[in-house]
Amino acid sequence: ESFWCRHCSIIPLVKEEPGRKAQTCSCCQTIMYPGPENSPLNHKKGYCADGVKQSSKAASEELPPWPQPRGIFSEGRMFHPHMFLSTVQHVFMQGPGETDLLETEAFSKLLISRTEVHESDNMVLF
């Protein structure tokens, strides 16, 4: 193992400028700009790959946990209720799959944190 650690550490995985640390997203923890300018490899400005805003200006606004299933949020400012409802149905009817376990857990946390139960009216609101 020490052989591989010593030899693999010689080759950098990301092009770093001398004296600068690579910027990472505070939400998804990925390197923001691994490619050249305007590269599709680069992180989108203001929102992550799952479409959720990267940060909030309002202190009272709580952002959903990362990663959310694709299609529920887009461009950090749009919410898609049809995709949200189909995801709720998928999670409760089929359960999490092997490939989307992190997304299902984050979506479940979002659902639990924003659900209100009104027993007097027999309503559950999101």
mmCIF file of C-alpha atoms in Angstrom:
data_model
loop_
_atom_site.group_PDB
_atom_site.id
_atom_site.type_symbol
_atom_site.label_atom_id
_atom_site.label_comp_id
_atom_site.label_asym_id
_atom_site.label_seq_id
_atom_site.Cartn_x
_atom_site.Cartn_y
_atom_site.Cartn_z
ATOM 1 C CA GLU A 1 0.000 0.000 0.000
ATOM 2 C CA SER A 2 2.808 2.443 0.773
ATOM 3 C CA PHE A 3 4.212 1.800 -2.718
ATOM 4 C CA TRP A 4 0.939 2.872 -4.352
ATOM 5 C CA CYS A 5 0.438 5.860 -2.061
ATOM 6 C CA ARG A 6 3.936 7.139 -2.813
ATOM 7 C CA HIS A 7 3.678 6.655 -6.584
ATOM 8 C CA CYS A 8 0.058 7.738 -7.065
ATOM 9 C CA SER A 9 0.531 10.944 -5.096
ATOM 10 C CA ILE A 10 3.039 12.107 -7.725
ATOM 11 C CA ILE A 11 0.328 12.481 -10.389
ATOM 12 C CA PRO A 12 -2.109 15.308 -9.596
ATOM 13 C CA LEU A 13 -5.767 14.559 -10.310
ATOM 14 C CA VAL A 14 -6.664 18.244 -10.627
ATOM 15 C CA LYS A 15 -4.738 21.084 -12.208
ATOM 16 C CA GLU A 16 -3.924 23.426 -9.341
ATOM 17 C CA GLU A 17 -2.447 26.861 -9.644
ATOM 18 C CA PRO A 18 0.559 27.471 -7.398
ATOM 19 C CA GLY A 19 -0.464 29.042 -4.110
ATOM 20 C CA ARG A 20 -4.189 28.449 -4.700
ATOM 21 C CA LYS A 21 -6.390 25.815 -3.164
ATOM 22 C CA ALA A 22 -9.052 24.274 -5.404
ATOM 23 C CA GLN A 23 -12.521 25.711 -4.690
ATOM 24 C CA THR A 24 -15.059 23.174 -3.460
ATOM 25 C CA CYS A 25 -18.820 23.443 -3.234
ATOM 26 C CA SER A 26 -19.999 23.767 0.368
ATOM 27 C CA CYS A 27 -23.088 21.679 -0.391
ATOM 28 C CA CYS A 28 -21.973 18.726 -2.541
ATOM 29 C CA GLN A 29 -18.232 18.906 -1.688
ATOM 30 C CA THR A 30 -17.112 18.610 -5.346
ATOM 31 C CA ILE A 31 -14.360 20.657 -6.962
ATOM 32 C CA MET A 32 -16.018 23.673 -8.540
ATOM 33 C CA TYR A 33 -13.826 24.203 -11.608
ATOM 34 C CA PRO A 34 -11.883 21.091 -12.684
ATOM 35 C CA GLY A 35 -12.070 22.011 -16.377
ATOM 36 C CA PRO A 36 -11.238 25.084 -18.440
ATOM 37 C CA GLU A 37 -13.562 28.102 -18.579
ATOM 38 C CA ASN A 38 -17.126 27.258 -19.775
ATOM 39 C CA SER A 39 -16.430 23.528 -19.552
ATOM 40 C CA PRO A 40 -19.399 21.200 -18.898
ATOM 41 C CA LEU A 41 -17.249 19.569 -16.193
ATOM 42 C CA ASN A 42 -17.413 22.735 -14.089
ATOM 43 C CA HIS A 43 -19.925 23.185 -11.263
ATOM 44 C CA LYS A 44 -22.911 25.363 -12.190
ATOM 45 C CA LYS A 45 -22.866 28.820 -10.640
ATOM 46 C CA GLY A 46 -25.300 29.065 -7.745
ATOM 47 C CA TYR A 47 -26.727 25.533 -7.799
ATOM 48 C CA CYS A 48 -25.549 21.925 -7.595
ATOM 49 C CA ALA A 49 -26.059 19.014 -9.980
ATOM 50 C CA ASP A 50 -29.291 18.043 -8.190
ATOM 51 C CA GLY A 51 -30.728 21.507 -8.955
ATOM 52 C CA VAL A 52 -30.826 22.787 -5.368
ATOM 53 C CA LYS A 53 -29.429 26.233 -4.520
ATOM 54 C CA GLN A 54 -25.848 26.185 -3.343
ATOM 55 C CA SER A 55 -26.412 28.688 -0.551
ATOM 56 C CA SER A 56 -29.176 30.855 0.845
ATOM 57 C CA LYS A 57 -29.100 34.597 1.463
ATOM 58 C CA ALA A 58 -31.981 34.383 3.938
ATOM 59 C CA ALA A 59 -30.862 33.095 7.322
ATOM 60 C CA SER A 60 -34.273 31.538 7.999
ATOM 61 C CA GLU A 61 -34.314 29.493 4.773
ATOM 62 C CA GLU A 62 -33.099 25.933 5.238
ATOM 63 C CA LEU A 63 -31.798 24.268 2.089
ATOM 64 C CA PRO A 64 -32.667 20.608 1.453
ATOM 65 C CA PRO A 65 -29.948 18.040 2.133
ATOM 66 C CA TRP A 66 -27.711 16.935 -0.733
ATOM 67 C CA PRO A 67 -28.224 14.994 -3.062
ATOM 68 C CA GLN A 68 -31.873 15.376 -4.040
ATOM 69 C CA PRO A 69 -33.311 13.171 -6.811
ATOM 70 C CA ARG A 70 -32.932 14.684 -10.271
ATOM 71 C CA GLY A 71 -35.809 16.690 -11.661
ATOM 72 C CA ILE A 72 -37.377 17.980 -8.430
ATOM 73 C CA PHE A 73 -35.379 21.234 -8.434
ATOM 74 C CA SER A 74 -33.739 23.010 -11.339
ATOM 75 C CA GLU A 75 -31.398 25.976 -11.646
ATOM 76 C CA GLY A 76 -31.580 26.597 -7.896
ATOM 77 C CA ARG A 77 -34.897 28.425 -8.101
ATOM 78 C CA MET A 78 -37.529 26.178 -9.662
ATOM 79 C CA PHE A 79 -39.536 23.433 -7.939
ATOM 80 C CA HIS A 80 -41.304 20.783 -10.052
ATOM 81 C CA PRO A 81 -44.332 19.397 -8.136
ATOM 82 C CA HIS A 82 -45.143 16.621 -10.630
ATOM 83 C CA MET A 83 -41.650 15.143 -10.303
ATOM 84 C CA PHE A 84 -41.862 15.606 -6.523
ATOM 85 C CA LEU A 85 -45.119 13.617 -6.310
ATOM 86 C CA SER A 86 -43.813 10.843 -8.557
ATOM 87 C CA THR A 87 -40.703 10.609 -6.351
ATOM 88 C CA VAL A 88 -42.889 10.347 -3.233
ATOM 89 C CA GLN A 89 -44.813 7.531 -4.909
ATOM 90 C CA HIS A 90 -41.598 5.772 -5.965
ATOM 91 C CA VAL A 91 -40.074 5.962 -2.470
ATOM 92 C CA PHE A 92 -43.149 4.689 -0.660
ATOM 93 C CA MET A 93 -44.203 2.041 -3.177
ATOM 94 C CA GLN A 94 -40.865 0.587 -4.257
ATOM 95 C CA GLY A 95 -38.395 1.740 -1.623
ATOM 96 C CA PRO A 96 -34.833 2.820 -2.334
ATOM 97 C CA GLY A 97 -32.818 1.056 -4.987
ATOM 98 C CA GLU A 98 -29.147 0.249 -4.705
ATOM 99 C CA THR A 99 -28.107 3.132 -6.954
ATOM 100 C CA ASP A 100 -30.195 5.916 -5.415
ATOM 101 C CA LEU A 101 -29.847 5.245 -1.685
ATOM 102 C CA LEU A 102 -28.237 8.631 -0.871
ATOM 103 C CA GLU A 103 -30.852 10.498 -2.890
ATOM 104 C CA THR A 104 -33.709 8.602 -1.222
ATOM 105 C CA GLU A 105 -32.315 9.315 2.247
ATOM 106 C CA ALA A 106 -31.874 13.034 1.485
ATOM 107 C CA PHE A 107 -35.361 13.212 -0.060
ATOM 108 C CA SER A 108 -36.875 11.485 2.981
ATOM 109 C CA LYS A 109 -35.184 13.998 5.303
ATOM 110 C CA LEU A 110 -36.576 16.841 3.188
ATOM 111 C CA LEU A 111 -40.054 15.320 3.262
ATOM 112 C CA ILE A 112 -40.006 14.775 7.044
ATOM 113 C CA SER A 113 -38.646 18.252 7.823
ATOM 114 C CA ARG A 114 -41.263 20.055 5.733
ATOM 115 C CA THR A 115 -44.379 17.954 6.433
ATOM 116 C CA GLU A 116 -47.159 19.389 8.591
ATOM 117 C CA VAL A 117 -49.921 17.167 9.953
ATOM 118 C CA HIS A 118 -53.284 18.815 10.733
ATOM 119 C CA GLU A 119 -55.247 16.169 12.599
ATOM 120 C CA SER A 120 -58.328 18.358 13.053
ATOM 121 C CA ASP A 121 -58.770 18.583 9.254
ATOM 122 C CA ASN A 122 -57.248 15.170 8.469
ATOM 123 C CA MET A 123 -54.696 16.856 6.196
ATOM 124 C CA VAL A 124 -50.992 16.318 5.625
ATOM 125 C CA LEU A 125 -49.286 19.285 3.953
ATOM 126 C CA PHE A 126 -45.840 19.729 2.514
#
